[in-house]
Short mmCIF file of C-alpha atoms and ligand atoms in Angstrom, two decimals:
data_model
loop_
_atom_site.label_atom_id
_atom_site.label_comp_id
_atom_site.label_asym_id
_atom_site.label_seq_id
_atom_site.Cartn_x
_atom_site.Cartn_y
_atom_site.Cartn_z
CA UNK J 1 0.00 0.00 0.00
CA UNK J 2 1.45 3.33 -1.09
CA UNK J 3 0.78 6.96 1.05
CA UNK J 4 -2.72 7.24 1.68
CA UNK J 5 -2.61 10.87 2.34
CA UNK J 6 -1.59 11.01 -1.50
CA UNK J 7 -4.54 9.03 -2.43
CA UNK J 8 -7.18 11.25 -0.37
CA UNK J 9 -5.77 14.65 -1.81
CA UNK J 10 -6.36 13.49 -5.19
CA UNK J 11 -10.05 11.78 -3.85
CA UNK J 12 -10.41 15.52 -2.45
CA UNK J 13 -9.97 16.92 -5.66
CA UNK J 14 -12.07 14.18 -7.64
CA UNK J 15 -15.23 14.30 -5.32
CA UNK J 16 -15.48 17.42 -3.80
CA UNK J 17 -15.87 18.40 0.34
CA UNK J 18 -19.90 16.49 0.38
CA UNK J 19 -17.54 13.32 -1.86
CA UNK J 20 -15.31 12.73 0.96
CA UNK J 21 -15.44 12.43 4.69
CA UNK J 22 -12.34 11.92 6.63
CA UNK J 23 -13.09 13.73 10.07
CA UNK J 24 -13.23 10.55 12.65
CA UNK J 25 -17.05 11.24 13.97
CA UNK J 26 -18.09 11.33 10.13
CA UNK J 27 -16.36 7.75 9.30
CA UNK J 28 -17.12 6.44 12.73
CA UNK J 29 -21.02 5.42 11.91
CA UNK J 30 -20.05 3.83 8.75
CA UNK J 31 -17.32 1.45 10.51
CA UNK J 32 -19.32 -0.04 12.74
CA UNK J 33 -21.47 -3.22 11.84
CA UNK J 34 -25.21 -2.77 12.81
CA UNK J 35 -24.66 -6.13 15.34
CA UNK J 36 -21.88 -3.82 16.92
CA UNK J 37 -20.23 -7.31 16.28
CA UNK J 38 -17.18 -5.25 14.77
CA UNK J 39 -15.45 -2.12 15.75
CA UNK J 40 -13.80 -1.49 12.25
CA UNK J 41 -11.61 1.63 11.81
CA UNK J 42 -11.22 3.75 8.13
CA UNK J 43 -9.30 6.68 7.26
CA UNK J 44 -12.03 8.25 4.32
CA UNK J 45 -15.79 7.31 3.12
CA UNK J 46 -15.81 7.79 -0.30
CA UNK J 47 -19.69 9.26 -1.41
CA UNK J 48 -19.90 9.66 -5.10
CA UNK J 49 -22.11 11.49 -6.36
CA UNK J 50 -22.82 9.13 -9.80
CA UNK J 51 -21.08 6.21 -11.69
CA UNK J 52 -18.54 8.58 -13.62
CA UNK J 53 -17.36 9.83 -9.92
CA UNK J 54 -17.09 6.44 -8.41
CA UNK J 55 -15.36 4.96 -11.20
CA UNK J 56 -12.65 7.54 -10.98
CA UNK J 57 -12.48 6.88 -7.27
CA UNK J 58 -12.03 3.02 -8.05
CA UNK J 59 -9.29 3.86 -9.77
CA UNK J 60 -7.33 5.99 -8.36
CA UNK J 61 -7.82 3.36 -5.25
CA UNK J 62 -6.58 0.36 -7.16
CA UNK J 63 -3.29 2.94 -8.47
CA UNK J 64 -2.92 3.30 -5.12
CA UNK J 65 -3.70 -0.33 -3.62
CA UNK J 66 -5.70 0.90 -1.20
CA UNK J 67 -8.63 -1.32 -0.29
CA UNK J 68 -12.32 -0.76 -0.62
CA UNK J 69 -15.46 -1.70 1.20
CA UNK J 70 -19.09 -0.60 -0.44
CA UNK J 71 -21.55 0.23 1.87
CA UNK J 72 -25.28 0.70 0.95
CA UNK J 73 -27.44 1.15 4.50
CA UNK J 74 -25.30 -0.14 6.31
CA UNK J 75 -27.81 -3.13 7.77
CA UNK J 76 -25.63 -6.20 7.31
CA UNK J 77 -26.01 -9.63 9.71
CA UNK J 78 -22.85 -10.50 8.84
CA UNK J 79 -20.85 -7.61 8.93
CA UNK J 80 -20.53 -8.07 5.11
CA UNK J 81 -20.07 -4.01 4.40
CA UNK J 82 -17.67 -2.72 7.40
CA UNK J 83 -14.18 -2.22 6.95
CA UNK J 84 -11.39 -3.93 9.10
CA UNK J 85 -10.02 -2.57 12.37
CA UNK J 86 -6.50 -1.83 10.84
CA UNK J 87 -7.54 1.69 9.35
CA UNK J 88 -6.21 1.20 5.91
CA UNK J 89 -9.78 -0.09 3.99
CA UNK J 90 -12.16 2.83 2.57
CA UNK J 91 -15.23 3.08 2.69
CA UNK J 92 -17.07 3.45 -0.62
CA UNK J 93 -20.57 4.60 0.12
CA UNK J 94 -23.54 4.48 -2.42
CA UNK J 95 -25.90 6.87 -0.04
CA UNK J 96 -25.66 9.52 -2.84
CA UNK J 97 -26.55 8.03 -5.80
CA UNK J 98 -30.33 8.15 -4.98
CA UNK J 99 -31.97 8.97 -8.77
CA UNK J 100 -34.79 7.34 -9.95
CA UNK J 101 -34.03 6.67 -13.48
CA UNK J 102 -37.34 5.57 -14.74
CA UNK J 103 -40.03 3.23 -14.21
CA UNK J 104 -42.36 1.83 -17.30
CA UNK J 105 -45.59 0.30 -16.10
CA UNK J 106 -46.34 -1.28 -19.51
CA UNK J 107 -42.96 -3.50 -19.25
CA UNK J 108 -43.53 -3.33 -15.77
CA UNK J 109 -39.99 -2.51 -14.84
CA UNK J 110 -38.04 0.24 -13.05
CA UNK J 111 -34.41 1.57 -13.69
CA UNK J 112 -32.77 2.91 -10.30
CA UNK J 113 -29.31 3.53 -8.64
CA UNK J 114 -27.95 1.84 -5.84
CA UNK J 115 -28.42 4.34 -2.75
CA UNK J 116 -32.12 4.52 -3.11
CA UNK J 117 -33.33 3.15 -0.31
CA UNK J 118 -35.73 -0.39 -0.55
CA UNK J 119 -38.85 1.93 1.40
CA UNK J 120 -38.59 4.78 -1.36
CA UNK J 121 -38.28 2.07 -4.51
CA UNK J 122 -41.15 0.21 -3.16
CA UNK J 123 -43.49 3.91 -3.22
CA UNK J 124 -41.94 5.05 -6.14
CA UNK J 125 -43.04 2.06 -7.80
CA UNK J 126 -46.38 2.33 -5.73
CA UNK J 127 -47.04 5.96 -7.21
CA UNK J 128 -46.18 4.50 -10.86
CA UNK J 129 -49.40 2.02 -9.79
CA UNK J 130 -46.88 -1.03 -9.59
CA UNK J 131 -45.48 -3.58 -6.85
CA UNK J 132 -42.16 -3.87 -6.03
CA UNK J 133 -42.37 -7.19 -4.64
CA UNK J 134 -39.63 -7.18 -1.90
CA UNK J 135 -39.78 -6.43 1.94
CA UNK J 136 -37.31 -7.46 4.14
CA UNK J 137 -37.38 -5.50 7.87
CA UNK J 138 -34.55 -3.23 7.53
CA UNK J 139 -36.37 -1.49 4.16
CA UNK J 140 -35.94 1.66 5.20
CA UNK J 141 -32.81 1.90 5.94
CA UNK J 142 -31.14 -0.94 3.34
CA UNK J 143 -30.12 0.80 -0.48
CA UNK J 144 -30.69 -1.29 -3.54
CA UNK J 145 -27.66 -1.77 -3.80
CA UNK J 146 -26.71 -3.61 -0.54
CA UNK J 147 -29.92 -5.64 -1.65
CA UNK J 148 -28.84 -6.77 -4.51
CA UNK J 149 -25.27 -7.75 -3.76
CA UNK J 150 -26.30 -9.60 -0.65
CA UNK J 151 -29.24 -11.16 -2.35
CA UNK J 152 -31.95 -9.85 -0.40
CA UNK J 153 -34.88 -12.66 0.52
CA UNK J 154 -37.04 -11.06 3.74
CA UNK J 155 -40.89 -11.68 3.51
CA UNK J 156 -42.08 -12.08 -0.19
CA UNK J 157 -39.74 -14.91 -1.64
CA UNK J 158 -42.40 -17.20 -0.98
CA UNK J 159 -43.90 -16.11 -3.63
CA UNK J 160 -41.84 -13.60 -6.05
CA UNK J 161 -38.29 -15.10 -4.93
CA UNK J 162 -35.30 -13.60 -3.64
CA UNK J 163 -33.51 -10.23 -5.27
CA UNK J 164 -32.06 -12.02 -7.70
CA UNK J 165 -35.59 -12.94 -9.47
CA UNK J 166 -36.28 -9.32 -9.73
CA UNK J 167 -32.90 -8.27 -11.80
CA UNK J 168 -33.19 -7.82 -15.17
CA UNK J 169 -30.10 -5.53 -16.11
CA UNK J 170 -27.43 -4.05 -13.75
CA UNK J 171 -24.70 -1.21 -13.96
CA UNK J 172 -21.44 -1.97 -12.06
CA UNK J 173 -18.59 -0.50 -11.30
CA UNK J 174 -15.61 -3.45 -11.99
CA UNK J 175 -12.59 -4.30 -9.93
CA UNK J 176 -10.81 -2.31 -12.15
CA UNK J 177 -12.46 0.95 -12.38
CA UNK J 178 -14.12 0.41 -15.56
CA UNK J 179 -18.11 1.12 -16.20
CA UNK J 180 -20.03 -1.83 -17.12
CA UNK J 181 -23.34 -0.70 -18.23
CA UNK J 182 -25.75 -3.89 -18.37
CA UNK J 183 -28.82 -2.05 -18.05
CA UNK J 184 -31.00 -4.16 -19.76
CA UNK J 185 -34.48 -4.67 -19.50
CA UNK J 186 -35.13 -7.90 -21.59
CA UNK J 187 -37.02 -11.00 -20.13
CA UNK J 188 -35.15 -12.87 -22.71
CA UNK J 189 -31.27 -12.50 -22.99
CA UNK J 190 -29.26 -15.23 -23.71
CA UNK J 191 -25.57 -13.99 -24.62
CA UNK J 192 -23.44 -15.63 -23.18
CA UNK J 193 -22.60 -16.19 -19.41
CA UNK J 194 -25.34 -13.96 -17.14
CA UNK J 195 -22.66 -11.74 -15.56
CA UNK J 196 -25.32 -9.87 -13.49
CA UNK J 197 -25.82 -12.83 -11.45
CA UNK J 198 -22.55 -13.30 -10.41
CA UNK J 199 -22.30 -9.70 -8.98
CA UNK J 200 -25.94 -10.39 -7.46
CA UNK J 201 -25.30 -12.06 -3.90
CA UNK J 202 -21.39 -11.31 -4.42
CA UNK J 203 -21.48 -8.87 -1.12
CA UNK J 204 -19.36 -6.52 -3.32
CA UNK J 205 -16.23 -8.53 -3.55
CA UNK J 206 -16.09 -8.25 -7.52
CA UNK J 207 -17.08 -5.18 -8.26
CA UNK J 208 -19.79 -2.47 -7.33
CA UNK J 209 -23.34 -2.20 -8.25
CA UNK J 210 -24.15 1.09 -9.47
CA UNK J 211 -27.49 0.68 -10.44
CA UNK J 212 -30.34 -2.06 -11.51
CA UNK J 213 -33.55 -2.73 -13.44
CA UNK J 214 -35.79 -4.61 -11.38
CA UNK J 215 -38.86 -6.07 -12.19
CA UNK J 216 -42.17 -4.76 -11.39
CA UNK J 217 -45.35 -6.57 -10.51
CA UNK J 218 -48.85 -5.22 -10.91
CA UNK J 219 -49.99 -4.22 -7.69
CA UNK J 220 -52.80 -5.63 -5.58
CA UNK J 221 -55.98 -4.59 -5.17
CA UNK J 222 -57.25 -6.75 -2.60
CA UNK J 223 -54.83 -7.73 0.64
CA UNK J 224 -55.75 -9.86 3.77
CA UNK J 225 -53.48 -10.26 6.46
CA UNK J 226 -54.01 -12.45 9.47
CA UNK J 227 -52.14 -13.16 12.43
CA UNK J 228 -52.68 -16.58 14.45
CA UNK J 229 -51.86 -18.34 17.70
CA UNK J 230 -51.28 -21.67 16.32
CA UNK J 231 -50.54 -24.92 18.52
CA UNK J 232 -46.95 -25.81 17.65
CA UNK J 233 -44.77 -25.11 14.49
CA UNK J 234 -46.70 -28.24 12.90
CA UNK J 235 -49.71 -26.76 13.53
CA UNK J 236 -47.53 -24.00 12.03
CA UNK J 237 -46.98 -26.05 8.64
CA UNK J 238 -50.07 -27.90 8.21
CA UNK J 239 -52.23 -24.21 8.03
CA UNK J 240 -49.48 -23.13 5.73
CA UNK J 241 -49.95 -26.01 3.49
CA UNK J 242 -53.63 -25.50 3.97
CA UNK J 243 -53.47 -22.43 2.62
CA UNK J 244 -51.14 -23.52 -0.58
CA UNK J 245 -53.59 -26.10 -1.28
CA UNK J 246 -56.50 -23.87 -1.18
CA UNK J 247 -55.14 -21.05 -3.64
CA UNK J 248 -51.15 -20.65 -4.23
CA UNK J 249 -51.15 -18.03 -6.01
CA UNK J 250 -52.51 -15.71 -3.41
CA UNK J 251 -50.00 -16.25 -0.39
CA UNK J 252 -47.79 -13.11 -0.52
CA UNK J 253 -46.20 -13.87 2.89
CA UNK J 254 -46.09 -16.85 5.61
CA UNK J 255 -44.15 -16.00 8.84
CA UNK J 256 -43.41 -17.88 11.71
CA UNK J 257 -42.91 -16.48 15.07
CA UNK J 258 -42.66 -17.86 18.41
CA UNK J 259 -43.75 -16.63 22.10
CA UNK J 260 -40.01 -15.75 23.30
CA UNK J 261 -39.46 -13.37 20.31
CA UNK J 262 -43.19 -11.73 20.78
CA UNK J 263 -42.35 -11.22 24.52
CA UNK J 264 -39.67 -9.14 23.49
CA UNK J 265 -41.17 -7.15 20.84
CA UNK J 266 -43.94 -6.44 23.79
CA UNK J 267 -41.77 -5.07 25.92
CA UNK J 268 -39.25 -3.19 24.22
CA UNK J 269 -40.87 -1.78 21.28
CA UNK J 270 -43.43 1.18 22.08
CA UNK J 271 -46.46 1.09 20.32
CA UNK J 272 -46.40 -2.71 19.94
CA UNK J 273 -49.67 -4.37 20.38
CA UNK J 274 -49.91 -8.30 20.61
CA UNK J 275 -53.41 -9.25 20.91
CA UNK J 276 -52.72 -12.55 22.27
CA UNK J 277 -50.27 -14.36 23.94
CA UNK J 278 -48.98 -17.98 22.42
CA UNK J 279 -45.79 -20.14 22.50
CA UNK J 280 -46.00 -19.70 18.50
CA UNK J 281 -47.46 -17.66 16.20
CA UNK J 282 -47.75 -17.46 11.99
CA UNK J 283 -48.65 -14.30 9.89
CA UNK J 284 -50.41 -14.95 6.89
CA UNK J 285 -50.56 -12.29 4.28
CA UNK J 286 -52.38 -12.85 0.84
CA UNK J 287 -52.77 -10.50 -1.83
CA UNK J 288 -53.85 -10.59 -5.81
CA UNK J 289 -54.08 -7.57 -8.39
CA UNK J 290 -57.44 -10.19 -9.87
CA UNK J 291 -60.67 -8.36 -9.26
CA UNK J 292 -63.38 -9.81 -7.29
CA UNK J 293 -60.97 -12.18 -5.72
CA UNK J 294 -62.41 -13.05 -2.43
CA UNK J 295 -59.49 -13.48 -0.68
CA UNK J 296 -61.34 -12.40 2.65
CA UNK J 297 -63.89 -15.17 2.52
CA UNK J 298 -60.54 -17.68 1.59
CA UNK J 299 -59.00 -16.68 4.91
CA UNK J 300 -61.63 -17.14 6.56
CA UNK J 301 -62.84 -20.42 5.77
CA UNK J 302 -59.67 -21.72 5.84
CA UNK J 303 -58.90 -20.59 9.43
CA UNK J 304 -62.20 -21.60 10.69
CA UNK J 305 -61.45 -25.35 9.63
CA UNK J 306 -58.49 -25.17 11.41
CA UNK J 307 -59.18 -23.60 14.45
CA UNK J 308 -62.17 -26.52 14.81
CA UNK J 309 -59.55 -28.57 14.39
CA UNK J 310 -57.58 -26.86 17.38
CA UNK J 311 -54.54 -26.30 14.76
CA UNK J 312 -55.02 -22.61 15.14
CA UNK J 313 -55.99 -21.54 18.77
CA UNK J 314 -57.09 -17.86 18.37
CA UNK J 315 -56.54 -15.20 15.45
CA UNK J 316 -57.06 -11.46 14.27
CA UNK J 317 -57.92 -10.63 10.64
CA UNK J 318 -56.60 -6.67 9.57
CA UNK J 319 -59.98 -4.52 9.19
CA UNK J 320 -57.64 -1.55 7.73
CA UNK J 321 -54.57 -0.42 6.21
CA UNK J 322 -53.41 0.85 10.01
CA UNK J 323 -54.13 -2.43 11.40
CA UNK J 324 -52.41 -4.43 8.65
CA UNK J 325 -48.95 -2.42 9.50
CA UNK J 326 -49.18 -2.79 12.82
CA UNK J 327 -49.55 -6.93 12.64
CA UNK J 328 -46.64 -6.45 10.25
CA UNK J 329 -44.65 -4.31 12.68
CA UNK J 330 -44.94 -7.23 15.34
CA UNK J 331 -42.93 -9.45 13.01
CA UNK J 332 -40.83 -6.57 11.74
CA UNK J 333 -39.35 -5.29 14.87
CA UNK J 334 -37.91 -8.66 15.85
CA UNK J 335 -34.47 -8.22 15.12
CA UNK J 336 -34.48 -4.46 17.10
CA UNK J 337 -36.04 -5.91 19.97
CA UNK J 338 -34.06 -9.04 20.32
CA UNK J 339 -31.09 -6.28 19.95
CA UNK J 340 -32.54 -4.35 23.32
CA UNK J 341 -33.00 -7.67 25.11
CA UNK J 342 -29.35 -8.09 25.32
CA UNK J 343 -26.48 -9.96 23.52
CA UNK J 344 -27.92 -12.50 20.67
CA UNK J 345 -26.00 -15.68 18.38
CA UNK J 346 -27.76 -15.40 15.26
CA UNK J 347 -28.31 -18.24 13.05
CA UNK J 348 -29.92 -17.30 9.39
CA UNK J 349 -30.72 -21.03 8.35
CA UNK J 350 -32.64 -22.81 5.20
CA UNK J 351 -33.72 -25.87 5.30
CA UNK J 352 -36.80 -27.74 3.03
CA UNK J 353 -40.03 -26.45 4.29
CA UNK J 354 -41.39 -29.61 5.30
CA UNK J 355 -38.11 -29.87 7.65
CA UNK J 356 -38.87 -25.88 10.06
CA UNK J 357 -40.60 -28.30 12.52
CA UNK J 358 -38.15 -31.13 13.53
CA UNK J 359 -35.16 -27.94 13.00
CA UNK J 360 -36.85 -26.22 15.92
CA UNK J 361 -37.32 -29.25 17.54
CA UNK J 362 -33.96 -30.46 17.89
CA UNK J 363 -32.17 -26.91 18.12
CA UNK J 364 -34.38 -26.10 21.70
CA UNK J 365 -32.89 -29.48 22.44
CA UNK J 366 -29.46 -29.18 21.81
CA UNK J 367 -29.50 -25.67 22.64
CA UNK J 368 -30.45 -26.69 25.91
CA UNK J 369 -27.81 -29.11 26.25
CA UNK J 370 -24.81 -26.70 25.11
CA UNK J 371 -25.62 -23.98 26.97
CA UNK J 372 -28.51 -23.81 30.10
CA UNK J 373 -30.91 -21.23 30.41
CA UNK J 374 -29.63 -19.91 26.85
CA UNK J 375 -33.13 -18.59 25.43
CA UNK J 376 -34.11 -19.44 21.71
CA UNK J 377 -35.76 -17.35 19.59
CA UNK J 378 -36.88 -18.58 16.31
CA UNK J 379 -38.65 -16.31 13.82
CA UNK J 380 -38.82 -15.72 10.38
CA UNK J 381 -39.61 -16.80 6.41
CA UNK J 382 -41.59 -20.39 7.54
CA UNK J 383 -43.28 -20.43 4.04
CA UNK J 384 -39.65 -20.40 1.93
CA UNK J 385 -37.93 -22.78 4.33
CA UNK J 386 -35.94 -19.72 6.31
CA UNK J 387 -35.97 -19.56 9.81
CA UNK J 388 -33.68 -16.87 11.68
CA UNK J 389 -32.56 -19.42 14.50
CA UNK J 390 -31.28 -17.07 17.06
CA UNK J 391 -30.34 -17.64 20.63
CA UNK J 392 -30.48 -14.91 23.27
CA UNK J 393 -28.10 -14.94 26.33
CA UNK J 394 -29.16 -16.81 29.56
CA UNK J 395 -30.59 -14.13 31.93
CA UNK J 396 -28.01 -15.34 34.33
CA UNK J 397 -24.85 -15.26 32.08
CA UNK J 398 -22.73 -11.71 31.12
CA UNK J 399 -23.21 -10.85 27.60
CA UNK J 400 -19.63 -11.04 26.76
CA UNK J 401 -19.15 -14.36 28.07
CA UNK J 402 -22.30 -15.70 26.09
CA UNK J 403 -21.21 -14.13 22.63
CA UNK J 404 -17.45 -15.44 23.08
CA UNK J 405 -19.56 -18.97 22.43
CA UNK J 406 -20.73 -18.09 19.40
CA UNK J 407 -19.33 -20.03 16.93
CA UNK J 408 -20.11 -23.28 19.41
CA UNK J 409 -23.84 -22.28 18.60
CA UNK J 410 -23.66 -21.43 15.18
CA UNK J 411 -21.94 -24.82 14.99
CA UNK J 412 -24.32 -26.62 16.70
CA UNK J 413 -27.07 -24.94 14.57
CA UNK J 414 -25.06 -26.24 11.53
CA UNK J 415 -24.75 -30.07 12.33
CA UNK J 416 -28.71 -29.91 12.42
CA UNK J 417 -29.11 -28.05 9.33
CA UNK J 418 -26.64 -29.53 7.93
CA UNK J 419 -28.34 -32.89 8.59
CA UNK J 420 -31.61 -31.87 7.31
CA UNK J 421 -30.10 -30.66 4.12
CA UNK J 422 -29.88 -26.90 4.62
CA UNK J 423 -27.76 -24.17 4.41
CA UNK J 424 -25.63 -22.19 6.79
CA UNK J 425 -26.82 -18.71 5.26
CA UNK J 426 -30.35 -18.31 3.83
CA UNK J 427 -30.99 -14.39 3.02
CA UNK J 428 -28.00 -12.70 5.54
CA UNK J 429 -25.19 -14.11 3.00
CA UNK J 430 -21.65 -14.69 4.17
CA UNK J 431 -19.67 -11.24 5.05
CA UNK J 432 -16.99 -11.47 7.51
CA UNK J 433 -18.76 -13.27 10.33
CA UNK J 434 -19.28 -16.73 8.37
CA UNK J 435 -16.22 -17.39 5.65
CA UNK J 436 -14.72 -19.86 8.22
CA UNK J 437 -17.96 -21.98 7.66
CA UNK J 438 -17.23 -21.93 3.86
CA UNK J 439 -14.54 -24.74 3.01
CA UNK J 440 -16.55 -27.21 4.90
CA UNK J 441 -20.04 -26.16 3.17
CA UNK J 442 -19.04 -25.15 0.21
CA UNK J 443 -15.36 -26.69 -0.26
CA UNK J 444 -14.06 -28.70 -3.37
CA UNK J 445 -14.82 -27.66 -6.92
CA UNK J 446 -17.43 -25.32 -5.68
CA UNK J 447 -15.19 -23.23 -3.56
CA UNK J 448 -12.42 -23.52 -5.62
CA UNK J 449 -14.65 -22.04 -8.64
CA UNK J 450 -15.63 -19.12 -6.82
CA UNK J 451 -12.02 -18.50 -6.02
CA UNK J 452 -11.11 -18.31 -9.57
CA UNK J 453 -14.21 -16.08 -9.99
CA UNK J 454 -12.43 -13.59 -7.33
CA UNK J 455 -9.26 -13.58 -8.71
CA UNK J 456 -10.45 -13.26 -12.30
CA UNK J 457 -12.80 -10.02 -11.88
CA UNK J 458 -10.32 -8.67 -8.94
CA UNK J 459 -6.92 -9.59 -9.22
CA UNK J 460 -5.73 -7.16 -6.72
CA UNK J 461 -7.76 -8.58 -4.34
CA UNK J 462 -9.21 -4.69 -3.00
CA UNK J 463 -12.62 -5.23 -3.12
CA UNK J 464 -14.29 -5.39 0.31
CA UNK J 465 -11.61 -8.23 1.30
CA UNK J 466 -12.27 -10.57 4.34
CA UNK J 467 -15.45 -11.10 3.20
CA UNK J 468 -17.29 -14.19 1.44
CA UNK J 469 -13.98 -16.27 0.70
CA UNK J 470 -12.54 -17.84 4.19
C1 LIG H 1 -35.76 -10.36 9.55
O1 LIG H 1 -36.32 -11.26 8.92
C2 LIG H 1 -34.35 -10.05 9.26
O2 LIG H 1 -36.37 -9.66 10.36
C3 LIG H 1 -33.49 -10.04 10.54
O3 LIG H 1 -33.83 -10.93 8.33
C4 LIG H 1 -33.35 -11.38 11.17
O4 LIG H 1 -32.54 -10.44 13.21
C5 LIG H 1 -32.58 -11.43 12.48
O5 LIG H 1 -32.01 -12.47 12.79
ZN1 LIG H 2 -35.28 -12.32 7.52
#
């Protein structure tokens, strides 16, 4: 690495006094991961204002040597967008680059850079009369582009799939500094490998996403959402198949929560109303742009069998907009109120749908045995198989203690998914907190391709290393 004071007078120059922050209490928010799991440390944040500007930056980084780290909102599980502690890593931050390029209702798409945030793409599409058909709990906060490079899932895959089934073209910034405009908005493309895939869930180790076209749905006119007290996460499954036998098409969302994770979101987040207690819970949302749909009458008869079959115990059916979000903000504030309860071992695990029930068995189990009193709180994505399998720290244990355990939970977490044919990172990704997990997941030919991926499209190895690849 050559003089970085060299490299930030001629950033300075490039991007302006808003392009560049170098004073330490404007870096020190950007080099922290939201966990707090990592105290990084960077001399500069780099904030383009478009592609042309970051490009330049890139460059005159990768003269230099220097390292950098994109950042969208800064939301990460994994600690997949915070620089190192050794102060030498920039910070390349996307929070500028907030235009909305255009949106085409007819091809139902929309063209957008990276630092929009997921909240204001979802209403822009909304005011275009459209659906953007992803929501994931941090949306107002998280940028496109930190969605799209971690491959965002959150609370719609069940039914319009992860980030990656909503990318049609993308712009990147390479490894290199170069501009690779793939802004594309074809449904049919085949030319050759699909490059925009690669960069999609790459956590910005290849190159940077500048901008994307996503794909639009038409938006519904008729939503129902429904939250239940259900018997057990079986109970849990069987109304969820119940409901995919009775019409598909219309579940938009199927969430699985259970009493522990409630209780906390009852007593640390103001405003929260839970309308019943239960030792587990789903949320059913269904939605359809079709007219006359019925969904309403659907939901009802189908949770009437049910609860005369004692499979659901008591529910609530939204009779407004206001009542919707606040069912929604129940299963949305999880992750802040686990966060106020204390320190938490966080395990974002797939595994087959059919297979949430025995995982949740046998974690509370072995959870038990590895640690006593250690307090598990499942939630999450029950209809696409992804269940955030967290554990909160005994009452009786110090917080620092608990977390120094953490990779003896995430490990015990893994033998189970593992065994039920999982995986060890659902929607969260990799980032710096899980590479070590890598060879033996992903080892042989598969992690040896992605390695040659890596050093193909960044020889110099300076984009947002530690990260992904152990
Ligand atoms: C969610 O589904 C997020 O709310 C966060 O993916 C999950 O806090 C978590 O573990
Ligand atoms: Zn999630």
């Amino acid at each position: 690495m050559t003089d970085i004071s060299n490299l930030l007078s001629q950033l300075s120059t490039l991007l302006g006094p808003r392009g560049l922050l170098t004073e330490a209490s404007d870096t020190a928010p950007y080099a922290e991961d939201w966990r707090k799991l990592y105290q990084g440390s960077t001399p500069a944040v780099i904030r383009p204002a478009d592609t042309a500007e970051l490009a330049e930056a890139v460059k005159l980084c990768v003269a230099a040597g220097v390292a950098v780290v994109p950042q969208g909102g800064n939301t990460s599980m994994v600690a997949g967008a915070t620089p190192d502690a050794n102060n030498t890593q920039l910070v390349l931050s996307l929070s500028r680059m907030t235009k909305i390029r255009a949106i085409d209702a007819v091809d139902l798409t929309m063209t957008i850079e990276a630092g929009v945030t997921l909240k204001a793409a979802q209403n822009a599409a909304a005011e275009a009369g459209c659906l953007l058909p992803l929501s994931i709990s941090s949306e107002g906060t998280a940028q496109i582009g930190g969605v799209l490079a971690t491959n965002a899932g959150g609370n719609n895959t069940v039914r319009y799939g992860n980030a990656r089934d909503l990318v049609l073209g993308l712009e990147v910034v390479m490894a290199d500094g170069e501009i690779w405009n793939g802004l594309r908005r074809l449904r049919k493309d085949n030319t050759g490998y699909c490059l925009r895939q690669l960069f999609v869930g790459s956590e910005g180790t290849l190159g940077v996403i500048t901008a994307a076209v996503l794909k639009l749905a038409p938006r519904p006119t008729e939503i129902e959402v429904a939250l239940c007290a259900v018997a057990s996460a079986e109970a849990a499954l069987e109304l969820f198949t119940r409901f995919n036998r009775h019409d598909p098409a219309a579940i938009s969302a199927f969430e699985y929560m259970s009493g522990a994770g409630m209780a906390f979101v009852a007593k640390h987040i103001p405003g929260a109303n839970v309308p019943f207690k239960a030792a587990h819970y789903a949320l059913i949302e269904l939605a359809t742009p079709r007219r006359n749909a019925r969904l309403r009458e659907g939901l009802e008869e189908v949770l009437a069998a049910a609860m005369e079959e004692e499979i659901v115990i008591d529910a609530v059916i939204a009779e407004s907009e206001a009542q919707r979000l606040s069912i929604w903000k129940l299963r949305e504030e999880h992750a802040e109120a686990q966060k106020r309860e204390g320190a938490s071992v966080k395990n974002d695990v797939s595994v087959p749908v059919s297979r949430v029930p025995e995982l949740l068995a046998r974690a509370a189990v072995a959870g038990q045995n590895l640690i006593p009193g250690m307090r598990m709180v499942p939630f999450g994505h029950m209809g696409d198989g992804n269940i955030h399998l967290n554990f909160e720290q005994p009452l009786d244990m110090p917080g620092a203690e608990f977390l120094a355990r953490d990779h003896d939970i995430m490990d015990m977490v893994g033998e189970i998914v593992r065994d039920l044919d999982g995986s060890f990172s659902a929607e969260h990704g990799v980032g710096r907190l899980k590479p070590y997990m890598m060879p033996s997941w992903r080892g042989g030919a598969e992690l040896a391709a992605m390695q040659r991926i890596k050093a193909a499209l960044d020889p110099c190895g300076l984009m947002n290393p530690g990260k992904v690849l152990p």
